[in-house]
Amino acid sequence: MAKGAQHFLDSFKDPAAVANYTEGPRRFVPGLDGLHRMTGLLLAERVPEDAHILVLGAGGGSEMKAMAEAHPGWRFTGVDPAGPMLDLAARVMGPHAARAEFIEGYIDDAPAGPFDGATCLLTLHFLEREERIRTATEIRARLKPGAPFVAAHGSFPQGAGDRDRWLDRYASYAIASGGDPDQVAKGREAVATHVAMLSPEADEEVLRAAGFTGVEQFYAAFTWRGWVGYA
């Protein structure tokens, strides 16, 4: 985990924070519902109707709920280090939770598979570069040959002056989306202090270094980027 990112994991284990989590990502991530929809479509290009999907960073459950609703034959293994967030995921999925297995832990705690596809949304930015490569490599090792992997997370230019400008935009979007300015300011400071973001170019190279082929960016929204690649 990136130096200082334990700050966020601790919050994901705080019952009060978990209770208020559901709407938070929509305030900070432009087009979150569309991202979930696109994720399902990209997976569906290559996976069977009865696909088994590995979801790393499954806490909250919103992406699993979206995929489960759109693809009634899919089943899921969701992995997350925060148990309360997995409990929330089960509640959010409702009756679809019967098609999901929830595992508290990290990628090393995930079953060997092989899975038909995998996702990792709003998660990899918590890891330092080398740990991102290792994690992505472990995801690929759990996939069938040619299986799709969709990743999306914070990723923006890191040059001199760029980082602060993009973090200001991150905060401005959240406030414009209804976020409390004081809480948003605290969130911006936490990201600036605790999260080791990479540039989009460096993030794409992480996926290639992990062995994924055909890597393409499909999503770009202010401080967020998304890619699809193949095992």
CSV table of N, CA and C in Angstrom, one decimal, residues 52-217:
chain,number,residue,atom,x,y,z
A,52,HIS,N,-17.4,-15.8,-14.7
A,52,HIS,CA,-16.9,-15.7,-13.3
A,52,HIS,C,-15.9,-14.5,-13.3
A,53,ILE,N,-16.3,-13.4,-12.6
A,53,ILE,CA,-15.5,-12.2,-12.6
A,53,ILE,C,-14.9,-11.9,-11.3
A,54,LEU,N,-13.6,-11.7,-11.3
A,54,LEU,CA,-12.8,-11.3,-10.1
A,54,LEU,C,-12.9,-9.7,-10.0
A,55,VAL,N,-13.3,-9.3,-8.8
A,55,VAL,CA,-13.5,-7.8,-8.5
A,55,VAL,C,-12.6,-7.5,-7.4
A,56,LEU,N,-11.4,-6.8,-7.6
A,56,LEU,CA,-10.5,-6.4,-6.6
A,56,LEU,C,-10.8,-5.0,-6.2
A,57,GLY,N,-10.9,-4.8,-4.9
A,57,GLY,CA,-11.4,-3.5,-4.4
A,57,GLY,C,-12.9,-3.4,-4.5
A,58,ALA,N,-13.6,-4.5,-4.0
A,58,ALA,CA,-15.0,-4.7,-4.2
A,58,ALA,C,-15.9,-4.0,-3.2
A,59,GLY,N,-15.2,-3.4,-2.2
A,59,GLY,CA,-16.0,-2.7,-1.1
A,59,GLY,C,-17.0,-1.6,-1.7
A,60,GLY,N,-18.1,-1.6,-1.1
A,60,GLY,CA,-19.2,-0.7,-1.6
A,60,GLY,C,-20.1,-1.3,-2.5
A,61,GLY,N,-19.6,-2.2,-3.4
A,61,GLY,CA,-20.5,-3.0,-4.3
A,61,GLY,C,-21.1,-2.4,-5.5
A,62,SER,N,-20.9,-1.1,-5.7
A,62,SER,CA,-21.7,-0.4,-6.8
A,62,SER,C,-21.4,-1.0,-8.2
A,63,GLU,N,-20.1,-1.3,-8.4
A,63,GLU,CA,-19.8,-1.9,-9.8
A,63,GLU,C,-20.3,-3.3,-9.9
A,64,MET,N,-20.3,-4.1,-8.8
A,64,MET,CA,-20.8,-5.4,-8.9
A,64,MET,C,-22.3,-5.4,-9.1
A,65,LYS,N,-23.0,-4.5,-8.4
A,65,LYS,CA,-24.5,-4.3,-8.6
A,65,LYS,C,-24.8,-4.0,-10.0
A,66,ALA,N,-24.0,-3.0,-10.6
A,66,ALA,CA,-24.3,-2.6,-12.0
A,66,ALA,C,-24.1,-3.8,-13.0
A,67,MET,N,-23.0,-4.5,-12.8
A,67,MET,CA,-22.7,-5.7,-13.7
A,67,MET,C,-23.7,-6.8,-13.5
A,68,ALA,N,-24.1,-7.0,-12.2
A,68,ALA,CA,-25.0,-8.1,-11.9
A,68,ALA,C,-26.4,-7.8,-12.6
A,69,GLU,N,-26.8,-6.6,-12.5
A,69,GLU,CA,-28.1,-6.2,-13.1
A,69,GLU,C,-28.1,-6.3,-14.6
A,70,ALA,N,-27.0,-6.0,-15.2
A,70,ALA,CA,-26.9,-6.0,-16.7
A,70,ALA,C,-26.6,-7.4,-17.3
A,71,HIS,N,-26.0,-8.3,-16.4
A,71,HIS,CA,-25.5,-9.6,-16.9
A,71,HIS,C,-26.0,-10.6,-15.9
A,72,PRO,N,-27.2,-11.1,-16.0
A,72,PRO,CA,-27.8,-12.0,-15.0
A,72,PRO,C,-27.1,-13.4,-14.9
A,73,GLY,N,-26.3,-13.7,-15.9
A,73,GLY,CA,-25.6,-15.0,-15.8
A,73,GLY,C,-24.2,-15.0,-15.1
A,74,TRP,N,-23.7,-13.8,-14.8
A,74,TRP,CA,-22.4,-13.6,-14.3
A,74,TRP,C,-22.4,-13.9,-12.8
A,75,ARG,N,-21.3,-14.4,-12.3
A,75,ARG,CA,-21.1,-14.5,-10.8
A,75,ARG,C,-19.8,-13.8,-10.5
A,76,PHE,N,-19.6,-13.5,-9.2
A,76,PHE,CA,-18.5,-12.6,-8.8
A,76,PHE,C,-17.8,-13.1,-7.6
A,77,THR,N,-16.5,-12.9,-7.6
A,77,THR,CA,-15.7,-13.0,-6.4
A,77,THR,C,-15.1,-11.6,-6.1
A,78,GLY,N,-15.6,-11.0,-5.0
A,78,GLY,CA,-15.2,-9.7,-4.6
A,78,GLY,C,-14.2,-9.7,-3.4
A,79,VAL,N,-13.1,-9.0,-3.6
A,79,VAL,CA,-12.0,-9.0,-2.6
A,79,VAL,C,-11.7,-7.6,-2.2
A,80,ASP,N,-11.7,-7.4,-0.9
A,80,ASP,CA,-11.4,-6.0,-0.3
A,80,ASP,C,-10.8,-6.2,1.1
A,81,PRO,N,-9.9,-5.3,1.5
A,81,PRO,CA,-9.3,-5.4,2.8
A,81,PRO,C,-10.2,-4.9,3.9
A,82,ALA,N,-11.3,-4.2,3.6
A,82,ALA,CA,-12.1,-3.7,4.6
A,82,ALA,C,-13.4,-4.5,4.7
A,83,GLY,N,-13.5,-5.2,5.8
A,83,GLY,CA,-14.7,-6.0,6.0
A,83,GLY,C,-16.0,-5.3,6.0
A,84,PRO,N,-16.1,-4.1,6.7
A,84,PRO,CA,-17.3,-3.3,6.7
A,84,PRO,C,-17.7,-2.9,5.3
A,85,MET,N,-16.8,-2.6,4.4
A,85,MET,CA,-17.1,-2.3,3.1
A,85,MET,C,-17.6,-3.5,2.3
A,86,LEU,N,-17.2,-4.6,2.6
A,86,LEU,CA,-17.7,-5.8,2.0
A,86,LEU,C,-19.2,-6.1,2.5
A,87,ASP,N,-19.4,-5.8,3.7
A,87,ASP,CA,-20.8,-5.9,4.2
A,87,ASP,C,-21.7,-4.9,3.5
A,88,LEU,N,-21.2,-3.7,3.3
A,88,LEU,CA,-22.0,-2.7,2.5
A,88,LEU,C,-22.2,-3.2,1.1
A,89,ALA,N,-21.2,-3.9,0.5
A,89,ALA,CA,-21.3,-4.4,-0.9
A,89,ALA,C,-22.5,-5.4,-0.9
A,90,ALA,N,-22.5,-6.3,0.0
A,90,ALA,CA,-23.6,-7.3,0.1
A,90,ALA,C,-25.0,-6.6,0.2
A,91,ARG,N,-25.1,-5.6,1.0
A,91,ARG,CA,-26.3,-4.9,1.1
A,91,ARG,C,-26.7,-4.1,-0.2
A,92,VAL,N,-25.7,-3.5,-0.8
A,92,VAL,CA,-26.0,-2.8,-2.0
A,92,VAL,C,-26.4,-3.7,-3.1
A,93,MET,N,-25.8,-4.9,-3.2
A,93,MET,CA,-26.2,-5.8,-4.3
A,93,MET,C,-27.6,-6.4,-4.1
A,94,GLY,N,-28.1,-6.4,-2.8
A,94,GLY,CA,-29.4,-6.9,-2.6
A,94,GLY,C,-29.5,-8.4,-3.0
A,95,PRO,N,-30.5,-8.8,-3.7
A,95,PRO,CA,-30.7,-10.2,-4.1
A,95,PRO,C,-29.5,-10.7,-5.0
A,96,HIS,N,-28.8,-9.8,-5.7
A,96,HIS,CA,-27.7,-10.3,-6.5
A,96,HIS,C,-26.5,-10.8,-5.7
A,97,ALA,N,-26.5,-10.5,-4.4
A,97,ALA,CA,-25.4,-10.9,-3.6
A,97,ALA,C,-25.3,-12.4,-3.5
A,98,ALA,N,-26.4,-13.1,-3.9
A,98,ALA,CA,-26.4,-14.6,-3.9
A,98,ALA,C,-25.4,-15.1,-5.0
A,99,ARG,N,-25.1,-14.3,-5.9
A,99,ARG,CA,-24.2,-14.7,-7.0
A,99,ARG,C,-22.7,-14.2,-6.7
A,100,ALA,N,-22.5,-13.7,-5.5
A,100,ALA,CA,-21.1,-13.2,-5.2
A,100,ALA,C,-20.5,-13.9,-4.0
A,101,GLU,N,-19.2,-14.1,-4.0
A,101,GLU,CA,-18.4,-14.5,-2.9
A,101,GLU,C,-17.6,-13.3,-2.4
A,102,PHE,N,-17.6,-13.1,-1.1
A,102,PHE,CA,-16.9,-11.9,-0.6
A,102,PHE,C,-15.7,-12.4,0.2
A,103,ILE,N,-14.5,-11.9,-0.1
A,103,ILE,CA,-13.3,-12.3,0.6
A,103,ILE,C,-12.6,-11.0,1.2
A,104,GLU,N,-12.4,-11.0,2.5
A,104,GLU,CA,-11.6,-9.9,3.1
A,104,GLU,C,-10.1,-10.1,3.0
A,105,GLY,N,-9.5,-9.2,2.3
A,105,GLY,CA,-8.0,-9.4,2.1
A,105,GLY,C,-7.6,-8.6,0.8
A,106,TYR,N,-6.4,-9.0,0.4
A,106,TYR,CA,-5.8,-8.4,-0.8
A,106,TYR,C,-5.7,-9.4,-1.9
A,107,ILE,N,-5.0,-9.0,-3.0
A,107,ILE,CA,-5.0,-9.9,-4.2
A,107,ILE,C,-4.4,-11.3,-3.8
A,108,ASP,N,-3.5,-11.4,-2.9
A,108,ASP,CA,-2.9,-12.7,-2.6
A,108,ASP,C,-3.9,-13.6,-1.9
A,109,ASP,N,-5.0,-13.0,-1.4
A,109,ASP,CA,-6.1,-13.8,-0.8
A,109,ASP,C,-7.1,-14.2,-1.8
A,110,ALA,N,-7.0,-13.8,-3.0
A,110,ALA,CA,-8.0,-14.2,-4.0
A,110,ALA,C,-7.8,-15.6,-4.5
A,111,PRO,N,-8.8,-16.3,-4.8
A,111,PRO,CA,-8.6,-17.7,-5.4
A,111,PRO,C,-7.8,-17.7,-6.7
A,112,ALA,N,-7.2,-18.8,-7.0
A,112,ALA,CA,-6.4,-18.9,-8.1
A,112,ALA,C,-7.1,-18.8,-9.5
A,113,GLY,N,-8.4,-19.0,-9.4
A,113,GLY,CA,-9.2,-19.0,-10.7
A,113,GLY,C,-9.0,-20.3,-11.5
A,114,PRO,N,-9.0,-20.2,-12.8
A,114,PRO,CA,-8.9,-19.0,-13.6
A,114,PRO,C,-10.2,-18.3,-13.8
A,115,PHE,N,-10.2,-17.0,-13.8
A,115,PHE,CA,-11.4,-16.2,-13.9
A,115,PHE,C,-11.6,-15.8,-15.4
A,116,ASP,N,-12.8,-15.5,-15.8
A,116,ASP,CA,-13.1,-15.1,-17.2
A,116,ASP,C,-12.8,-13.6,-17.4
A,117,GLY,N,-12.7,-12.9,-16.3
A,117,GLY,CA,-12.4,-11.4,-16.4
A,117,GLY,C,-12.2,-10.9,-15.1
A,118,ALA,N,-11.7,-9.6,-15.0
A,118,ALA,CA,-11.4,-9.0,-13.7
A,118,ALA,C,-11.6,-7.5,-13.8
A,119,THR,N,-11.9,-6.9,-12.7
A,119,THR,CA,-11.9,-5.4,-12.6
A,119,THR,C,-11.2,-5.0,-11.3
A,120,CYS,N,-10.7,-3.7,-11.4
A,120,CYS,CA,-10.1,-3.1,-10.2
A,120,CYS,C,-10.4,-1.6,-10.4
A,121,LEU,N,-11.5,-1.1,-9.8
A,121,LEU,CA,-11.9,0.3,-9.9
A,121,LEU,C,-11.7,1.1,-8.7
A,122,LEU,N,-11.1,2.3,-8.8
A,122,LEU,CA,-10.9,3.2,-7.8
A,122,LEU,C,-10.1,2.7,-6.7
A,123,THR,N,-9.1,1.9,-7.0
A,123,THR,CA,-8.3,1.1,-6.0
A,123,THR,C,-6.8,1.2,-6.2
A,124,LEU,N,-6.3,1.0,-7.4
A,124,LEU,CA,-4.8,0.9,-7.6
A,124,LEU,C,-4.1,2.1,-7.3
A,125,HIS,N,-4.7,3.3,-7.2
A,125,HIS,CA,-4.0,4.5,-6.9
A,125,HIS,C,-3.5,4.5,-5.4
A,126,PHE,N,-4.0,3.5,-4.6
A,126,PHE,CA,-3.5,3.4,-3.2
A,126,PHE,C,-2.2,2.7,-3.1
A,127,LEU,N,-1.7,2.2,-4.2
A,127,LEU,CA,-0.5,1.4,-4.2
A,127,LEU,C,0.7,2.1,-4.9
A,128,GLU,N,1.9,1.9,-4.3
A,128,GLU,CA,3.1,2.4,-5.0
A,128,GLU,C,3.3,1.7,-6.3
A,129,ARG,N,4.1,2.2,-7.2
A,129,ARG,CA,4.3,1.7,-8.5
A,129,ARG,C,4.6,0.2,-8.5
A,130,GLU,N,5.6,-0.2,-7.8
A,130,GLU,CA,6.1,-1.6,-7.8
A,130,GLU,C,5.0,-2.5,-7.3
A,131,GLU,N,4.3,-2.0,-6.3
A,131,GLU,CA,3.2,-2.9,-5.7
A,131,GLU,C,2.0,-2.9,-6.7
A,132,ARG,N,1.8,-1.9,-7.5
A,132,ARG,CA,0.8,-1.9,-8.5
A,132,ARG,C,1.1,-2.9,-9.5
A,133,ILE,N,2.4,-2.9,-10.0
A,133,ILE,CA,2.8,-3.9,-11.0
A,133,ILE,C,2.6,-5.3,-10.4
A,134,ARG,N,3.0,-5.6,-9.2
A,134,ARG,CA,2.9,-6.9,-8.6
A,134,ARG,C,1.4,-7.3,-8.5
A,135,THR,N,0.6,-6.4,-8.0
A,135,THR,CA,-0.8,-6.7,-7.9
A,135,THR,C,-1.4,-7.0,-9.3
A,136,ALA,N,-1.1,-6.1,-10.3
A,136,ALA,CA,-1.7,-6.4,-11.6
A,136,ALA,C,-1.2,-7.7,-12.2
A,137,THR,N,0.1,-8.1,-11.9
A,137,THR,CA,0.6,-9.3,-12.3
A,137,THR,C,-0.1,-10.5,-11.7
A,138,GLU,N,-0.5,-10.4,-10.4
A,138,GLU,CA,-1.2,-11.4,-9.7
A,138,GLU,C,-2.6,-11.5,-10.2
A,139,ILE,N,-3.2,-10.4,-10.6
A,139,ILE,CA,-4.5,-10.4,-11.3
A,139,ILE,C,-4.4,-11.2,-12.6
A,140,ARG,N,-3.4,-10.9,-13.4
A,140,ARG,CA,-3.3,-11.6,-14.7
A,140,ARG,C,-3.1,-13.0,-14.5
A,141,ALA,N,-2.3,-13.4,-13.5
A,141,ALA,CA,-2.1,-14.9,-13.2
A,141,ALA,C,-3.4,-15.6,-12.9
A,142,ARG,N,-4.4,-14.9,-12.5
A,142,ARG,CA,-5.7,-15.5,-12.1
A,142,ARG,C,-6.7,-15.5,-13.2
A,143,LEU,N,-6.3,-15.0,-14.4
A,143,LEU,CA,-7.2,-14.9,-15.5
A,143,LEU,C,-6.9,-16.0,-16.6
A,144,LYS,N,-7.9,-16.4,-17.3
A,144,LYS,CA,-7.8,-17.3,-18.4
A,144,LYS,C,-7.0,-16.5,-19.5
A,145,PRO,N,-6.3,-17.2,-20.4
A,145,PRO,CA,-5.6,-16.5,-21.5
A,145,PRO,C,-6.5,-15.7,-22.3
A,146,GLY,N,-6.1,-14.4,-22.5
A,146,GLY,CA,-6.9,-13.5,-23.3
A,146,GLY,C,-8.1,-12.9,-22.6
A,147,ALA,N,-8.2,-13.2,-21.3
A,147,ALA,CA,-9.4,-12.6,-20.5
A,147,ALA,C,-9.2,-11.1,-20.3
A,148,PRO,N,-10.3,-10.4,-20.3
A,148,PRO,CA,-10.1,-8.9,-20.1
A,148,PRO,C,-10.0,-8.5,-18.7
A,149,PHE,N,-9.3,-7.4,-18.5
A,149,PHE,CA,-9.1,-6.8,-17.2
A,149,PHE,C,-9.4,-5.3,-17.4
A,150,VAL,N,-10.3,-4.7,-16.5
A,150,VAL,CA,-10.6,-3.3,-16.6
A,150,VAL,C,-10.1,-2.7,-15.3
A,151,ALA,N,-9.3,-1.6,-15.4
A,151,ALA,CA,-8.8,-0.9,-14.3
A,151,ALA,C,-9.1,0.6,-14.5
A,152,ALA,N,-9.5,1.3,-13.4
A,152,ALA,CA,-9.8,2.7,-13.4
A,152,ALA,C,-9.5,3.3,-12.1
A,153,HIS,N,-8.8,4.4,-12.0
A,153,HIS,CA,-8.4,5.0,-10.8
A,153,HIS,C,-7.9,6.4,-11.0
A,154,GLY,N,-7.5,7.1,-9.9
A,154,GLY,CA,-7.0,8.4,-10.0
A,154,GLY,C,-5.7,8.4,-10.8
A,155,SER,N,-5.5,9.3,-11.8
A,155,SER,CA,-4.3,9.3,-12.7
A,155,SER,C,-4.3,10.6,-13.4
A,156,PHE,N,-3.3,11.4,-13.2
A,156,PHE,CA,-3.3,12.7,-13.8
A,156,PHE,C,-1.8,13.2,-13.9
A,157,PRO,N,-1.5,14.3,-14.7
A,157,PRO,CA,-0.2,14.7,-14.8
A,157,PRO,C,0.5,15.1,-13.5
A,158,GLN,N,1.7,14.7,-13.4
A,158,GLN,CA,2.5,14.8,-12.1
A,158,GLN,C,3.6,15.8,-12.2
A,159,GLY,N,3.7,16.6,-13.3
A,159,GLY,CA,4.8,17.5,-13.5
A,159,GLY,C,4.7,18.7,-12.5
A,160,ALA,N,5.8,19.5,-12.5
A,160,ALA,CA,5.8,20.7,-11.6
A,160,ALA,C,4.6,21.6,-11.9
A,161,GLY,N,3.8,21.8,-10.8
A,161,GLY,CA,2.6,22.6,-10.9
A,161,GLY,C,1.4,21.9,-11.4
A,162,ASP,N,1.6,20.8,-12.1
A,162,ASP,CA,0.4,20.0,-12.6
A,162,ASP,C,-0.4,19.4,-11.5
A,163,ARG,N,0.3,18.8,-10.5
A,163,ARG,CA,-0.4,18.0,-9.5
A,163,ARG,C,-1.4,18.9,-8.7
A,164,ASP,N,-1.0,20.1,-8.3
A,164,ASP,CA,-1.9,21.0,-7.5
A,164,ASP,C,-3.0,21.5,-8.4
A,165,ARG,N,-2.8,21.8,-9.7
A,165,ARG,CA,-3.8,22.2,-10.5
A,165,ARG,C,-4.9,21.2,-10.7
A,166,TRP,N,-4.5,19.9,-10.9
A,166,TRP,CA,-5.5,18.9,-11.1
A,166,TRP,C,-6.2,18.5,-9.8
A,167,LEU,N,-5.5,18.6,-8.7
A,167,LEU,CA,-6.1,18.4,-7.4
A,167,LEU,C,-7.2,19.4,-7.1
A,168,ASP,N,-6.9,20.7,-7.5
A,168,ASP,CA,-7.9,21.7,-7.4
A,168,ASP,C,-9.1,21.4,-8.2
A,169,ARG,N,-8.9,20.9,-9.4
A,169,ARG,CA,-10.0,20.5,-10.2
A,169,ARG,C,-10.8,19.4,-9.6
A,170,TYR,N,-10.1,18.4,-9.1
A,170,TYR,CA,-10.8,17.3,-8.4
A,170,TYR,C,-11.7,17.8,-7.3
A,171,ALA,N,-11.2,18.8,-6.5
A,171,ALA,CA,-12.0,19.4,-5.4
A,171,ALA,C,-13.2,20.2,-6.0
A,172,SER,N,-12.9,21.0,-7.0
A,172,SER,CA,-14.0,21.8,-7.6
A,172,SER,C,-15.1,21.0,-8.1
A,173,TYR,N,-14.8,19.9,-8.7
A,173,TYR,CA,-15.9,19.0,-9.3
A,173,TYR,C,-16.7,18.5,-8.1
A,174,ALA,N,-16.1,18.0,-7.0
A,174,ALA,CA,-16.8,17.5,-5.9
A,174,ALA,C,-17.8,18.5,-5.3
A,175,ILE,N,-17.3,19.8,-5.2
A,175,ILE,CA,-18.1,20.8,-4.6
A,175,ILE,C,-19.3,21.1,-5.5
A,176,ALA,N,-19.0,21.2,-6.8
A,176,ALA,CA,-20.0,21.5,-7.8
A,176,ALA,C,-21.1,20.4,-7.9
A,177,SER,N,-20.7,19.2,-7.4
A,177,SER,CA,-21.6,18.0,-7.4
A,177,SER,C,-22.3,17.9,-6.0
A,178,GLY,N,-22.2,18.9,-5.2
A,178,GLY,CA,-22.9,18.9,-3.9
A,178,GLY,C,-22.1,18.6,-2.7
A,179,GLY,N,-20.8,18.4,-2.8
A,179,GLY,CA,-20.0,18.1,-1.7
A,179,GLY,C,-19.9,19.2,-0.7
A,180,ASP,N,-19.8,19.0,0.6
A,180,ASP,CA,-19.6,20.0,1.5
A,180,ASP,C,-18.1,20.6,1.4
A,181,PRO,N,-18.0,21.9,1.2
A,181,PRO,CA,-16.6,22.4,0.9
A,181,PRO,C,-15.6,22.1,1.9
A,182,ASP,N,-15.9,22.1,3.2
A,182,ASP,CA,-15.0,21.7,4.2
A,182,ASP,C,-14.6,20.3,4.1
A,183,GLN,N,-15.5,19.4,3.9
A,183,GLN,CA,-15.2,18.0,3.8
A,183,GLN,C,-14.4,17.7,2.5
A,184,VAL,N,-14.7,18.4,1.4
A,184,VAL,CA,-14.0,18.2,0.2
A,184,VAL,C,-12.5,18.7,0.4
A,185,ALA,N,-12.4,19.8,1.1
A,185,ALA,CA,-11.0,20.3,1.3
A,185,ALA,C,-10.2,19.3,2.1
A,186,LYS,N,-10.8,18.6,3.1
A,186,LYS,CA,-10.1,17.6,3.8
A,186,LYS,C,-9.8,16.4,2.9
A,187,GLY,N,-10.7,16.1,2.0
A,187,GLY,CA,-10.5,15.0,1.1
A,187,GLY,C,-9.3,15.3,0.1
A,188,ARG,N,-9.3,16.5,-0.4
A,188,ARG,CA,-8.2,16.9,-1.3
A,188,ARG,C,-6.9,16.9,-0.5
A,189,GLU,N,-6.8,17.3,0.7
A,189,GLU,CA,-5.6,17.3,1.5
A,189,GLU,C,-5.1,15.9,1.8
A,190,ALA,N,-6.1,15.0,2.0
A,190,ALA,CA,-5.8,13.6,2.3
A,190,ALA,C,-5.2,12.9,1.0
A,191,VAL,N,-5.7,13.2,-0.1
A,191,VAL,CA,-5.2,12.7,-1.4
A,191,VAL,C,-3.8,13.2,-1.6
A,192,ALA,N,-3.6,14.6,-1.5
A,192,ALA,CA,-2.4,15.2,-1.7
A,192,ALA,C,-1.3,14.6,-0.8
A,193,THR,N,-1.7,14.3,0.5
A,193,THR,CA,-0.7,13.9,1.5
A,193,THR,C,-0.4,12.4,1.4
A,194,HIS,N,-1.4,11.6,1.2
A,194,HIS,CA,-1.3,10.2,1.5
A,194,HIS,C,-1.3,9.3,0.2
A,195,VAL,N,-1.6,9.8,-0.9
A,195,VAL,CA,-1.7,8.9,-2.1
A,195,VAL,C,-0.7,9.3,-3.2
A,196,ALA,N,0.1,8.3,-3.6
A,196,ALA,CA,1.1,8.5,-4.6
A,196,ALA,C,0.6,8.3,-6.0
A,197,MET,N,-0.1,9.3,-6.6
A,197,MET,CA,-0.6,9.2,-7.9
A,197,MET,C,0.5,9.0,-8.9
A,198,LEU,N,0.1,8.4,-10.1
A,198,LEU,CA,1.0,8.4,-11.2
A,198,LEU,C,0.4,9.1,-12.4
A,199,SER,N,1.2,9.4,-13.4
A,199,SER,CA,0.6,10.0,-14.6
A,199,SER,C,-0.1,8.9,-15.4
A,200,PRO,N,-1.0,9.3,-16.3
A,200,PRO,CA,-1.6,8.3,-17.1
A,200,PRO,C,-0.6,7.4,-17.9
A,201,GLU,N,0.4,8.1,-18.4
A,201,GLU,CA,1.4,7.3,-19.2
A,201,GLU,C,2.1,6.2,-18.3
A,202,ALA,N,2.4,6.6,-17.0
A,202,ALA,CA,3.1,5.7,-16.1
A,202,ALA,C,2.1,4.6,-15.7
A,203,ASP,N,0.8,4.9,-15.5
A,203,ASP,CA,-0.2,3.9,-15.2
A,203,ASP,C,-0.4,2.9,-16.3
A,204,GLU,N,-0.4,3.4,-17.5
A,204,GLU,CA,-0.5,2.4,-18.6
A,204,GLU,C,0.7,1.5,-18.7
A,205,GLU,N,1.9,2.0,-18.4
A,205,GLU,CA,3.1,1.2,-18.4
A,205,GLU,C,3.0,0.2,-17.3
A,206,VAL,N,2.4,0.5,-16.2
A,206,VAL,CA,2.2,-0.5,-15.1
A,206,VAL,C,1.5,-1.8,-15.7
A,207,LEU,N,0.4,-1.5,-16.4
A,207,LEU,CA,-0.4,-2.7,-17.0
A,207,LEU,C,0.5,-3.5,-18.0
A,208,ARG,N,1.2,-2.8,-18.8
A,208,ARG,CA,2.1,-3.5,-19.7
A,208,ARG,C,3.2,-4.3,-19.0
A,209,ALA,N,3.8,-3.7,-18.0
A,209,ALA,CA,4.8,-4.4,-17.2
A,209,ALA,C,4.3,-5.6,-16.5
A,210,ALA,N,3.0,-5.6,-16.2
A,210,ALA,CA,2.3,-6.8,-15.5
A,210,ALA,C,2.0,-7.8,-16.6
A,211,GLY,N,2.2,-7.6,-17.8
A,211,GLY,CA,2.0,-8.6,-18.8
A,211,GLY,C,0.7,-8.5,-19.6
A,212,PHE,N,-0.1,-7.4,-19.4
A,212,PHE,CA,-1.3,-7.3,-20.2
A,212,PHE,C,-1.0,-6.8,-21.6
A,213,THR,N,-1.7,-7.2,-22.5
A,213,THR,CA,-1.5,-6.8,-23.9
A,213,THR,C,-2.8,-6.1,-24.4
A,214,GLY,N,-2.6,-5.4,-25.5
A,214,GLY,CA,-3.7,-4.7,-26.1
A,214,GLY,C,-4.3,-3.6,-25.2
A,215,VAL,N,-3.4,-3.0,-24.4
A,215,VAL,CA,-3.9,-2.0,-23.4
A,215,VAL,C,-4.4,-0.8,-24.1
A,216,GLU,N,-5.6,-0.4,-23.8
A,216,GLU,CA,-6.3,0.8,-24.3
A,216,GLU,C,-6.9,1.6,-23.2
A,217,GLN,N,-6.8,3.0,-23.3
A,217,GLN,CA,-7.5,3.8,-22.4
A,217,GLN,C,-8.9,4.0,-23.0
